[in-house]
Amino acid sequence: MKEINVQDVIPVVERLCIESCTLLGEDWWQAIDQAIAREESTIGRDILSQLKENARLAATTSSAICQDTGIAVIFVELGQDVRLTGGNLYDAINEGVRRGYTKGYLRKSVLNDPLIRKNTGDNTPAIIHTHIVNGDFLKITVAPKGAGSENVSGVKMLKPSEGVEGIKRYVLQMVEEAGGNTCPPTLVGVGIGGDLEEVALLAKKALLRPLLQRHPLPHIAQLEEELLTMINKTGIGPQALGGRITALDVHIEVYPTHIACLPVAVNFQCHAVRHAEAVL
Amino acid sequence: MIKITTPIDEATARSLKAGDQVLINGIIYTGRDAAHKRMFDALKAGQELPVDLRDQIIYYVGPCPAKPGQVIGAAGPTTSGRMDAYTPTLIREKYLRGMIGKGGRSPEVIKAMRDIGTVYFLAIGGAGALLAQRIKKATVVAYEDLGPEAIYCLVVEDFPVIVGIDCQGNNLYTIGRSQYRQL
């Protein structure tokens, strides 16, 4: 049994909030270069180069890549051989978010109530998903989620008879309808299986996998390739002004499901593929 | 590249065509969801607006706070469609001449743009750090209690935008997509 004092979580979450909003991963730099090389539209290439320049500027000045620094979505993996001390874990995470968004000069975009709509002023509370795993560690992933791409995401409970073709139709329809609101080129997260809420979570988790990396299951990896090809034939392109690169990648996550169900969810991630993680 | 300086008159707005790359100079006003709702409610209640929008441009943005030494934090465009319910009133009653945002607009907004001569510009979504560099001054002029949603007066130099929808209703999104579509 390992003891972790939750007070030690606060500075970690603070740092991850700032890092995720200002620095993009190596996979992103690789993906954007690949996109620039493949884009046929002149204006599209120009936009992709400006996005690269924007990311470089944000990294060197430790400034936000985008003003929508999101609601902080936090994935916690808690090893079952860990004993937490020193307070409540969720309180500590929220304190880390509060400090990170304040010290990092990040925008506070969280409202106290969906109908009263008053800004809480410190970007709390975060949205926290916890999974109990084997081991004696605590892993925290911070994935700030902006609204432009979130607002055009969705879930559909397909009939099993609609099969893979139904999934392709739904994903394509979502991409076409979203157009420029997602700030393309996007990472398209797709969840398949589970039930209503599980499939939405799968789609969000799919956004955490590094770009240009395929799913380990061959039939899912193949579907990712097929969807990516299809999406990049829509002509939507960078910022939806026309072009080849509508998506940087497509990631699918799957889970077992009920005999009568075929749930599918699409969660878009704008071109700023933001997440940062740490293990305690 | 076309340079314009605000305020812009109807003739200037009507001369811009979808796809034109434009550099904006002068002052522009920020405004997004909450500020639009307040302005709309004020007009409905017969009250005046805190700023005169005639021949002016509204930028749909809720910037990040400025760090010490910075004018403003990241300041890229937000999704314009959320303002569609309020925009026709601002165009028809207050002669708002331009808007900067991202994403499509409703048929009602486009109709008002054609009738009055208002142009819809696009800035690169998510290029917040880059766009902030073209903002030279930022002052809150109304609704300060709304925080990032307050109305700011921004002084901009060569602020880069593309005409997304022009005063004839030509839409760059539709034109661009059809050019590269292979389905």
Short mmCIF file of C-alpha atoms in Angstrom, two decimals:
data_model
loop_
_atom_site.label_atom_id
_atom_site.label_comp_id
_atom_site.label_asym_id
_atom_site.label_seq_id
_atom_site.Cartn_x
_atom_site.Cartn_y
_atom_site.Cartn_z
CA MET A 1 0.00 0.00 0.00
CA LYS A 2 1.44 3.34 -1.09
CA GLU A 3 0.30 6.59 0.48
CA ILE A 4 -0.23 9.67 -1.70
CA ASN A 5 -1.01 12.98 -0.06
CA VAL A 6 -3.59 14.75 -2.21
CA GLN A 7 -1.92 18.08 -1.41
CA ASP A 8 0.88 16.89 -3.75
CA VAL A 9 -1.68 16.60 -6.53
CA ILE A 10 -2.43 20.35 -6.51
CA PRO A 11 0.84 21.62 -8.07
CA VAL A 12 0.81 18.77 -10.58
CA VAL A 13 -2.67 19.65 -11.85
CA GLU A 14 -1.70 23.35 -11.88
CA ARG A 15 1.29 22.57 -14.11
CA LEU A 16 -0.68 20.24 -16.40
CA CYS A 17 -3.39 22.89 -16.97
CA ILE A 18 -0.79 25.42 -18.13
CA GLU A 19 1.24 22.90 -20.16
CA SER A 20 -1.75 21.49 -21.99
CA CYS A 21 -2.99 24.97 -23.00
CA THR A 22 0.39 26.25 -24.20
CA LEU A 23 2.37 23.25 -25.55
CA LEU A 24 1.43 20.72 -28.21
CA GLY A 25 2.93 17.23 -28.32
CA GLU A 26 5.58 15.96 -30.74
CA ASP A 27 2.89 13.94 -32.50
CA TRP A 28 1.09 17.20 -33.37
CA TRP A 29 4.17 18.76 -34.96
CA GLN A 30 4.64 15.64 -37.03
CA ALA A 31 0.98 15.57 -38.06
CA ILE A 32 0.87 19.25 -39.04
CA ASP A 33 3.99 18.90 -41.21
CA GLN A 34 2.43 15.91 -42.91
CA ALA A 35 -0.77 17.92 -43.45
CA ILE A 36 1.12 20.85 -45.00
CA ALA A 37 2.89 18.45 -47.37
CA ARG A 38 -0.40 16.87 -48.46
CA GLU A 39 -2.66 19.92 -48.68
CA GLU A 40 -3.41 20.95 -52.27
CA SER A 41 -5.24 24.23 -51.60
CA THR A 42 -2.99 27.30 -51.42
CA ILE A 43 -5.15 29.01 -48.82
CA GLY A 44 -5.32 25.68 -46.94
CA ARG A 45 -1.54 25.37 -46.84
CA ASP A 46 -1.28 28.98 -45.72
CA ILE A 47 -3.73 28.36 -42.87
CA LEU A 48 -1.86 25.21 -41.74
CA SER A 49 1.43 27.14 -41.73
CA GLN A 50 -0.17 29.88 -39.65
CA LEU A 51 -1.45 27.30 -37.16
CA LYS A 52 2.10 25.99 -36.88
CA GLU A 53 3.44 29.51 -36.37
CA ASN A 54 0.72 30.13 -33.77
CA ALA A 55 1.70 26.98 -31.86
CA ARG A 56 5.36 27.95 -31.99
CA LEU A 57 4.57 31.43 -30.67
CA ALA A 58 2.40 30.02 -27.86
CA ALA A 59 5.14 27.58 -26.83
CA THR A 60 7.96 30.14 -26.81
CA THR A 61 5.96 32.75 -24.88
CA SER A 62 4.12 30.23 -22.67
CA SER A 63 0.81 31.75 -23.85
CA ALA A 64 -2.44 30.01 -24.64
CA ILE A 65 -2.60 28.46 -28.13
CA CYS A 66 -6.28 29.38 -28.35
CA GLN A 67 -8.33 31.76 -26.19
CA ASP A 68 -10.84 29.00 -25.51
CA THR A 69 -8.78 27.22 -22.89
CA GLY A 70 -11.81 25.06 -22.27
CA ILE A 71 -13.42 23.36 -19.38
CA ALA A 72 -10.79 21.14 -17.74
CA VAL A 73 -11.61 17.51 -18.46
CA ILE A 74 -9.51 15.34 -16.18
CA PHE A 75 -8.94 11.60 -16.40
CA VAL A 76 -7.73 9.95 -13.22
CA GLU A 77 -6.29 6.44 -13.11
CA LEU A 78 -6.10 5.39 -9.50
CA GLY A 79 -4.12 2.26 -8.62
CA GLN A 80 -6.03 0.17 -6.08
CA ASP A 81 -2.90 -0.20 -3.94
CA VAL A 82 -2.88 3.55 -3.27
CA ARG A 83 -4.20 5.11 -0.07
CA LEU A 84 -5.06 8.79 -0.46
CA THR A 85 -4.39 11.06 2.52
CA GLY A 86 -4.48 14.76 3.31
CA GLY A 87 -7.97 15.57 2.07
CA ASN A 88 -10.34 14.89 -0.80
CA LEU A 89 -8.81 14.10 -4.20
CA TYR A 90 -11.43 16.00 -6.19
CA ASP A 91 -11.02 19.10 -4.01
CA ALA A 92 -7.27 18.94 -4.67
CA ILE A 93 -7.79 18.58 -8.42
CA ASN A 94 -10.13 21.57 -8.46
CA GLU A 95 -7.62 23.61 -6.45
CA GLY A 96 -4.98 22.72 -9.05
CA VAL A 97 -7.31 23.84 -11.85
CA ARG A 98 -8.05 27.09 -9.98
CA ARG A 99 -4.32 27.86 -9.59
CA GLY A 100 -3.35 26.75 -13.09
CA TYR A 101 -5.98 28.85 -14.87
CA THR A 102 -5.19 31.88 -12.72
CA LYS A 103 -1.38 31.71 -12.78
CA GLY A 104 -1.31 30.69 -16.45
CA TYR A 105 -3.50 33.64 -17.53
CA LEU A 106 -5.92 31.17 -19.09
CA ARG A 107 -9.52 32.07 -19.80
CA LYS A 108 -12.14 31.15 -17.24
CA SER A 109 -15.04 29.68 -19.18
CA VAL A 110 -17.01 27.74 -16.59
CA LEU A 111 -20.50 28.80 -15.46
CA ASN A 112 -22.00 27.91 -12.08
CA ASP A 113 -25.28 26.62 -13.50
CA PRO A 114 -26.38 25.85 -17.08
CA LEU A 115 -29.42 28.13 -16.76
CA ILE A 116 -28.34 30.87 -14.32
CA ARG A 117 -25.05 31.10 -16.28
CA LYS A 118 -22.80 33.03 -13.90
CA ASN A 119 -19.03 32.63 -14.41
CA THR A 120 -17.38 30.91 -11.42
CA GLY A 121 -14.31 33.05 -12.05
CA ASP A 122 -11.67 30.34 -11.65
CA ASN A 123 -12.63 27.72 -14.25
CA THR A 124 -13.80 25.24 -11.63
CA PRO A 125 -15.32 22.77 -11.27
CA ALA A 126 -13.45 20.40 -13.58
CA ILE A 127 -15.08 17.38 -15.19
CA ILE A 128 -13.39 14.37 -13.61
CA HIS A 129 -13.50 10.75 -14.81
CA THR A 130 -11.94 8.19 -12.49
CA HIS A 131 -10.89 4.64 -13.26
CA ILE A 132 -9.62 2.16 -10.71
CA VAL A 133 -6.66 0.21 -12.08
CA ASN A 134 -4.07 -2.26 -10.78
CA GLY A 135 -0.90 -0.92 -9.22
CA ASP A 136 0.23 1.73 -6.75
CA PHE A 137 0.26 4.90 -8.85
CA LEU A 138 -2.00 7.85 -9.58
CA LYS A 139 -2.06 9.03 -13.18
CA ILE A 140 -3.64 12.36 -14.07
CA THR A 141 -4.41 13.52 -17.60
CA VAL A 142 -5.65 17.07 -18.18
CA ALA A 143 -7.47 17.61 -21.48
CA PRO A 144 -8.95 21.13 -21.76
CA LYS A 145 -12.00 21.00 -24.05
CA GLY A 146 -13.13 24.01 -26.03
CA ALA A 147 -16.74 24.58 -27.01
CA GLY A 148 -16.47 25.06 -30.78
CA SER A 149 -15.67 21.41 -31.35
CA GLU A 150 -17.70 20.10 -28.39
CA ASN A 151 -20.96 21.78 -29.46
CA VAL A 152 -21.10 19.88 -32.74
CA SER A 153 -20.31 16.48 -31.23
CA GLY A 154 -23.04 13.89 -30.73
CA VAL A 155 -24.28 10.40 -29.97
CA LYS A 156 -26.59 8.12 -31.92
CA MET A 157 -28.08 4.79 -30.93
CA LEU A 158 -27.95 2.91 -34.23
CA LYS A 159 -29.85 -0.28 -34.99
CA PRO A 160 -27.43 -3.26 -35.11
CA SER A 161 -28.64 -3.91 -38.67
CA GLU A 162 -27.13 -0.59 -39.76
CA GLY A 163 -23.67 -2.04 -39.06
CA VAL A 164 -20.38 -0.52 -40.16
CA GLU A 165 -22.07 1.33 -43.02
CA GLY A 166 -24.39 3.03 -40.54
CA ILE A 167 -21.41 4.10 -38.46
CA LYS A 168 -19.65 5.54 -41.52
CA ARG A 169 -22.80 7.39 -42.58
CA TYR A 170 -23.24 8.92 -39.13
CA VAL A 171 -19.59 10.01 -38.75
CA LEU A 172 -19.59 11.56 -42.23
CA GLN A 173 -22.88 13.35 -41.57
CA MET A 174 -21.49 14.80 -38.34
CA VAL A 175 -18.31 16.01 -40.10
CA GLU A 176 -20.29 17.61 -42.95
CA GLU A 177 -22.71 19.37 -40.61
CA ALA A 178 -19.95 20.61 -38.30
CA GLY A 179 -18.12 22.31 -41.19
CA GLY A 180 -15.90 25.11 -39.90
CA ASN A 181 -17.29 25.19 -36.35
CA THR A 182 -14.80 22.53 -35.21
CA CYS A 183 -11.77 24.57 -36.36
CA PRO A 184 -10.50 21.95 -38.82
CA PRO A 185 -8.23 20.12 -39.35
CA THR A 186 -9.59 18.13 -36.44
CA LEU A 187 -8.91 14.92 -34.63
CA VAL A 188 -12.16 12.94 -34.88
CA GLY A 189 -12.81 10.78 -31.82
CA VAL A 190 -15.29 7.96 -32.38
CA GLY A 191 -16.79 5.71 -29.72
CA ILE A 192 -18.54 2.48 -30.71
CA GLY A 193 -20.36 0.13 -28.33
CA GLY A 194 -21.20 0.22 -24.63
CA ASP A 195 -24.35 2.20 -23.84
CA LEU A 196 -25.44 5.84 -24.07
CA GLU A 197 -22.97 7.39 -21.61
CA GLU A 198 -20.14 4.90 -22.14
CA VAL A 199 -20.00 5.53 -25.87
CA ALA A 200 -19.65 9.29 -25.34
CA LEU A 201 -16.78 8.69 -22.92
CA LEU A 202 -15.11 6.33 -25.43
CA ALA A 203 -15.21 9.06 -28.08
CA LYS A 204 -13.59 11.51 -25.68
CA LYS A 205 -10.93 9.02 -24.59
CA ALA A 206 -10.12 8.40 -28.25
CA LEU A 207 -8.84 12.00 -28.38
CA LEU A 208 -6.05 11.17 -25.91
CA ARG A 209 -4.24 8.67 -28.14
CA PRO A 210 -1.25 10.23 -29.97
CA LEU A 211 -1.92 11.39 -33.53
CA LEU A 212 -0.94 9.07 -36.41
CA GLN A 213 -1.24 6.01 -34.16
CA ARG A 214 -3.68 3.20 -35.06
CA HIS A 215 -5.93 1.11 -32.80
CA PRO A 216 -4.34 -2.26 -31.85
CA LEU A 217 -7.33 -4.26 -33.20
CA PRO A 218 -6.84 -4.72 -36.97
CA HIS A 219 -10.54 -4.32 -37.91
CA ILE A 220 -10.78 -1.08 -35.90
CA ALA A 221 -7.49 0.22 -37.31
CA GLN A 222 -8.85 -0.44 -40.81
CA LEU A 223 -12.08 1.42 -40.03
CA GLU A 224 -10.01 4.38 -38.77
CA GLU A 225 -8.17 4.46 -42.11
CA GLU A 226 -11.41 4.22 -44.10
CA LEU A 227 -13.08 6.99 -42.12
CA LEU A 228 -10.03 9.26 -42.44
CA THR A 229 -9.94 8.80 -46.22
CA MET A 230 -13.68 9.47 -46.47
CA ILE A 231 -13.55 12.58 -44.26
CA ASN A 232 -10.67 14.01 -46.27
CA LYS A 233 -12.72 13.63 -49.46
CA THR A 234 -15.44 16.00 -48.21
CA GLY A 235 -13.41 18.97 -49.46
CA ILE A 236 -14.04 20.88 -46.21
CA GLY A 237 -10.31 21.44 -45.63
CA PRO A 238 -8.43 23.67 -43.17
CA GLN A 239 -10.85 26.10 -41.50
CA ALA A 240 -13.51 24.72 -43.89
CA LEU A 241 -12.36 27.00 -46.71
CA GLY A 242 -11.81 24.08 -49.05
CA GLY A 243 -9.01 21.55 -49.23
CA ARG A 244 -7.82 18.01 -48.64
CA ILE A 245 -6.99 18.04 -44.93
CA THR A 246 -10.25 18.12 -43.00
CA ALA A 247 -9.00 15.76 -40.28
CA LEU A 248 -5.48 15.17 -39.00
CA ASP A 249 -6.59 11.73 -37.83
CA VAL A 250 -9.50 9.53 -36.74
CA HIS A 251 -9.32 7.51 -33.54
CA ILE A 252 -11.87 4.90 -32.51
CA GLU A 253 -12.36 3.29 -29.12
CA VAL A 254 -14.69 0.33 -28.67
CA TYR A 255 -16.43 -1.53 -25.82
CA PRO A 256 -18.72 -4.58 -25.65
CA THR A 257 -22.40 -3.80 -26.06
CA HIS A 258 -25.94 -5.21 -25.69
CA ILE A 259 -27.39 -7.62 -28.30
CA ALA A 260 -29.91 -4.96 -29.34
CA CYS A 261 -27.53 -1.96 -29.41
CA LEU A 262 -25.02 -0.29 -31.70
CA PRO A 263 -24.21 3.05 -30.02
CA VAL A 264 -21.87 5.43 -31.85
CA ALA A 265 -20.50 8.78 -30.67
CA VAL A 266 -18.43 11.45 -32.38
CA ASN A 267 -16.35 13.86 -30.33
CA PHE A 268 -14.38 16.43 -32.28
CA GLN A 269 -11.08 17.88 -31.16
CA CYS A 270 -10.07 21.12 -32.86
CA HIS A 271 -6.61 21.37 -34.45
CA ALA A 272 -5.13 22.26 -31.05
CA VAL A 273 -4.91 18.69 -29.78
CA ARG A 274 -4.35 19.55 -26.14
CA HIS A 275 -3.61 17.16 -23.30
CA ALA A 276 -0.88 16.64 -20.73
CA GLU A 277 -0.35 13.88 -18.19
CA ALA A 278 1.69 13.02 -15.12
CA VAL A 279 2.12 10.00 -12.86
CA LEU A 280 2.50 10.29 -9.08
CA MET B 1 -4.34 42.04 -49.84
CA ILE B 2 -6.86 44.84 -49.25
CA LYS B 3 -6.37 47.32 -46.40
CA ILE B 4 -9.39 48.91 -44.74
CA THR B 5 -9.68 51.34 -41.85
CA THR B 6 -12.70 51.49 -39.57
CA PRO B 7 -15.33 52.88 -39.56
CA ILE B 8 -16.25 51.52 -43.00
CA ASP B 9 -19.12 52.83 -45.08
CA GLU B 10 -21.66 50.84 -47.07
CA ALA B 11 -19.82 51.32 -50.39
CA THR B 12 -16.58 49.90 -48.94
CA ALA B 13 -18.42 46.94 -47.46
CA ARG B 14 -20.18 46.23 -50.76
CA SER B 15 -16.88 46.37 -52.67
CA LEU B 16 -15.47 43.38 -50.74
CA LYS B 17 -15.91 39.91 -52.27
CA ALA B 18 -15.93 36.44 -50.71
CA GLY B 19 -12.34 35.16 -50.64
CA ASP B 20 -10.73 38.61 -50.47
CA GLN B 21 -7.88 38.77 -47.97
CA VAL B 22 -8.25 41.91 -45.90
CA LEU B 23 -6.12 43.70 -43.28
CA ILE B 24 -8.21 45.70 -40.82
CA ASN B 25 -6.86 48.84 -39.14
CA GLY B 26 -8.41 51.12 -36.55
CA ILE B 27 -10.85 50.18 -33.80
CA ILE B 28 -13.08 47.14 -33.59
CA TYR B 29 -15.44 46.06 -30.80
CA THR B 30 -15.54 42.64 -29.16
CA GLY B 31 -18.82 40.97 -28.33
CA ARG B 32 -19.98 37.39 -27.87
CA ASP B 33 -22.89 35.45 -26.39
CA ALA B 34 -23.68 37.34 -23.19
CA ALA B 35 -22.93 40.83 -24.59
CA HIS B 36 -25.14 40.13 -27.62
CA LYS B 37 -28.00 39.02 -25.42
CA ARG B 38 -27.69 42.19 -23.34
CA MET B 39 -27.57 44.47 -26.38
CA PHE B 40 -30.54 42.67 -27.90
CA ASP B 41 -32.56 42.93 -24.66
CA ALA B 42 -31.66 46.64 -24.37
CA LEU B 43 -32.92 47.36 -27.88
CA LYS B 44 -36.12 45.40 -27.23
CA ALA B 45 -36.68 47.48 -24.10
CA GLY B 46 -36.21 50.67 -26.14
CA GLN B 47 -32.87 51.55 -24.53
CA GLU B 48 -29.73 52.80 -26.24
CA LEU B 49 -26.62 50.64 -26.66
CA PRO B 50 -23.46 51.45 -24.68
CA VAL B 51 -21.50 51.77 -27.96
CA ASP B 52 -22.49 53.22 -31.35
CA LEU B 53 -22.20 50.32 -33.80
CA ARG B 54 -22.92 52.31 -36.97
CA ASP B 55 -20.32 51.40 -39.64
CA GLN B 56 -18.33 49.47 -37.04
CA ILE B 57 -17.08 45.88 -36.85
CA ILE B 58 -17.81 43.42 -34.04
CA TYR B 59 -15.24 40.70 -33.37
CA TYR B 60 -16.71 37.56 -31.81
CA VAL B 61 -14.01 36.87 -29.23
CA GLY B 62 -13.59 36.21 -25.55
CA PRO B 63 -9.85 36.72 -25.02
CA CYS B 64 -7.55 35.19 -22.43
CA PRO B 65 -6.38 37.59 -19.70
CA ALA B 66 -3.27 39.62 -20.57
CA LYS B 67 -0.01 38.59 -18.93
CA PRO B 68 2.10 41.39 -17.46
CA GLY B 69 3.52 43.31 -20.43
CA GLN B 70 0.94 41.94 -22.87
CA VAL B 71 -1.90 43.99 -24.42
CA ILE B 72 -4.24 41.01 -24.46
CA GLY B 73 -4.07 37.23 -24.15
CA ALA B 74 -4.91 34.77 -26.93
CA ALA B 75 -7.70 36.32 -29.01
CA GLY B 76 -9.00 34.14 -31.83
CA PRO B 77 -12.57 34.04 -33.16
CA THR B 78 -15.42 32.06 -31.60
CA THR B 79 -18.27 30.33 -33.47
CA SER B 80 -20.46 33.01 -35.03
CA GLY B 81 -23.61 30.90 -35.32
CA ARG B 82 -24.40 31.42 -31.64
CA MET B 83 -24.88 35.14 -32.32
CA ASP B 84 -27.28 34.56 -35.25
CA ALA B 85 -30.40 35.12 -33.16
CA TYR B 86 -29.27 38.66 -32.28
CA THR B 87 -27.30 39.76 -35.35
CA PRO B 88 -30.12 40.73 -37.78
CA THR B 89 -31.40 43.27 -35.20
CA LEU B 90 -27.93 44.83 -34.80
CA ILE B 91 -27.51 45.06 -38.58
CA ARG B 92 -30.99 46.41 -39.38
CA GLU B 93 -31.44 48.76 -36.43
CA LYS B 94 -27.85 49.85 -35.74
CA TYR B 95 -26.18 49.50 -39.18
CA LEU B 96 -23.47 47.18 -37.90
CA ARG B 97 -21.16 47.03 -40.94
CA GLY B 98 -18.96 44.02 -40.29
CA MET B 99 -18.50 40.94 -38.14
CA ILE B 100 -15.41 38.77 -37.56
CA GLY B 101 -15.86 35.16 -36.50
CA LYS B 102 -15.71 31.59 -37.71
CA GLY B 103 -18.27 29.15 -39.11
CA GLY B 104 -21.48 29.62 -41.08
CA ARG B 105 -24.34 32.12 -40.63
CA SER B 106 -28.13 31.71 -40.76
CA PRO B 107 -30.21 32.71 -43.82
CA GLU B 108 -31.72 35.54 -41.70
CA VAL B 109 -28.27 37.01 -41.01
CA ILE B 110 -27.27 36.76 -44.69
CA LYS B 111 -30.53 38.42 -45.76
CA ALA B 112 -29.86 41.33 -43.38
CA MET B 113 -26.26 41.57 -44.67
CA ARG B 114 -27.50 41.83 -48.26
CA ASP B 115 -30.21 44.35 -47.43
CA ILE B 116 -28.05 46.73 -45.37
CA GLY B 117 -24.59 46.09 -46.84
CA THR B 118 -22.76 44.25 -44.05
CA VAL B 119 -19.83 41.92 -44.53
CA TYR B 120 -18.83 38.78 -42.62
CA PHE B 121 -15.10 38.24 -42.14
CA LEU B 122 -13.32 35.07 -41.01
CA ALA B 123 -10.27 34.97 -38.81
CA ILE B 124 -8.31 31.74 -38.34
CA GLY B 125 -9.98 29.80 -35.55
CA GLY B 126 -7.51 28.71 -32.91
CA ALA B 127 -4.74 31.06 -34.00
CA GLY B 128 -5.29 33.04 -30.81
CA ALA B 129 -1.65 33.72 -29.95
CA LEU B 130 -0.86 34.92 -33.49
CA LEU B 131 -3.92 37.17 -33.81
CA ALA B 132 -3.29 38.75 -30.39
CA GLN B 133 -0.05 40.23 -31.78
CA ARG B 134 -2.05 42.46 -34.15
CA ILE B 135 -4.03 43.95 -31.27
CA LYS B 136 -2.24 47.07 -30.02
CA LYS B 137 -4.65 48.28 -27.36
CA ALA B 138 -7.59 46.77 -25.49
CA THR B 139 -10.00 48.72 -23.28
CA VAL B 140 -13.22 47.51 -21.68
CA VAL B 141 -16.02 49.88 -22.75
CA ALA B 142 -19.17 48.12 -21.52
CA TYR B 143 -20.53 45.23 -19.47
CA GLU B 144 -17.32 44.86 -17.44
CA ASP B 145 -19.06 42.38 -15.10
CA LEU B 146 -19.11 39.83 -17.93
CA GLY B 147 -15.34 39.25 -17.63
CA PRO B 148 -14.04 37.70 -20.88
CA GLU B 149 -17.47 38.40 -22.40
CA ALA B 150 -17.35 42.17 -21.74
CA ILE B 151 -17.32 44.56 -24.71
CA TYR B 152 -13.74 45.69 -25.42
CA CYS B 153 -12.63 48.39 -27.80
CA LEU B 154 -9.58 47.02 -29.61
CA VAL B 155 -7.09 49.03 -31.63
CA VAL B 156 -5.81 46.74 -34.39
CA GLU B 157 -3.03 47.00 -36.94
CA ASP B 158 -3.21 44.93 -40.11
CA PHE B 159 -5.54 42.43 -38.45
CA PRO B 160 -5.73 39.57 -41.01
CA VAL B 161 -9.16 38.32 -42.10
CA ILE B 162 -10.77 36.72 -45.15
CA VAL B 163 -14.19 37.74 -46.49
CA GLY B 164 -16.33 34.70 -45.65
CA ILE B 165 -19.72 35.94 -46.82
CA ASP B 166 -19.99 39.13 -48.87
CA CYS B 167 -22.86 41.60 -49.24
CA GLN B 168 -24.19 39.67 -52.23
CA GLY B 169 -24.43 36.53 -50.12
CA ASN B 170 -21.52 34.72 -51.82
CA ASN B 171 -20.25 32.17 -49.32
CA LEU B 172 -16.58 31.12 -49.29
CA TYR B 173 -17.39 27.95 -47.31
CA THR B 174 -19.68 26.66 -50.07
CA ILE B 175 -17.34 27.72 -52.88
CA GLY B 176 -14.23 26.24 -51.22
CA ARG B 177 -15.79 22.92 -50.28
CA SER B 178 -17.25 22.21 -53.71
CA GLN B 179 -13.84 22.82 -55.31
CA TYR B 180 -12.17 20.00 -53.41
CA ARG B 181 -15.06 17.59 -52.90
CA GLN B 182 -14.43 14.03 -54.15
CA LEU B 183 -17.48 12.22 -52.75
#
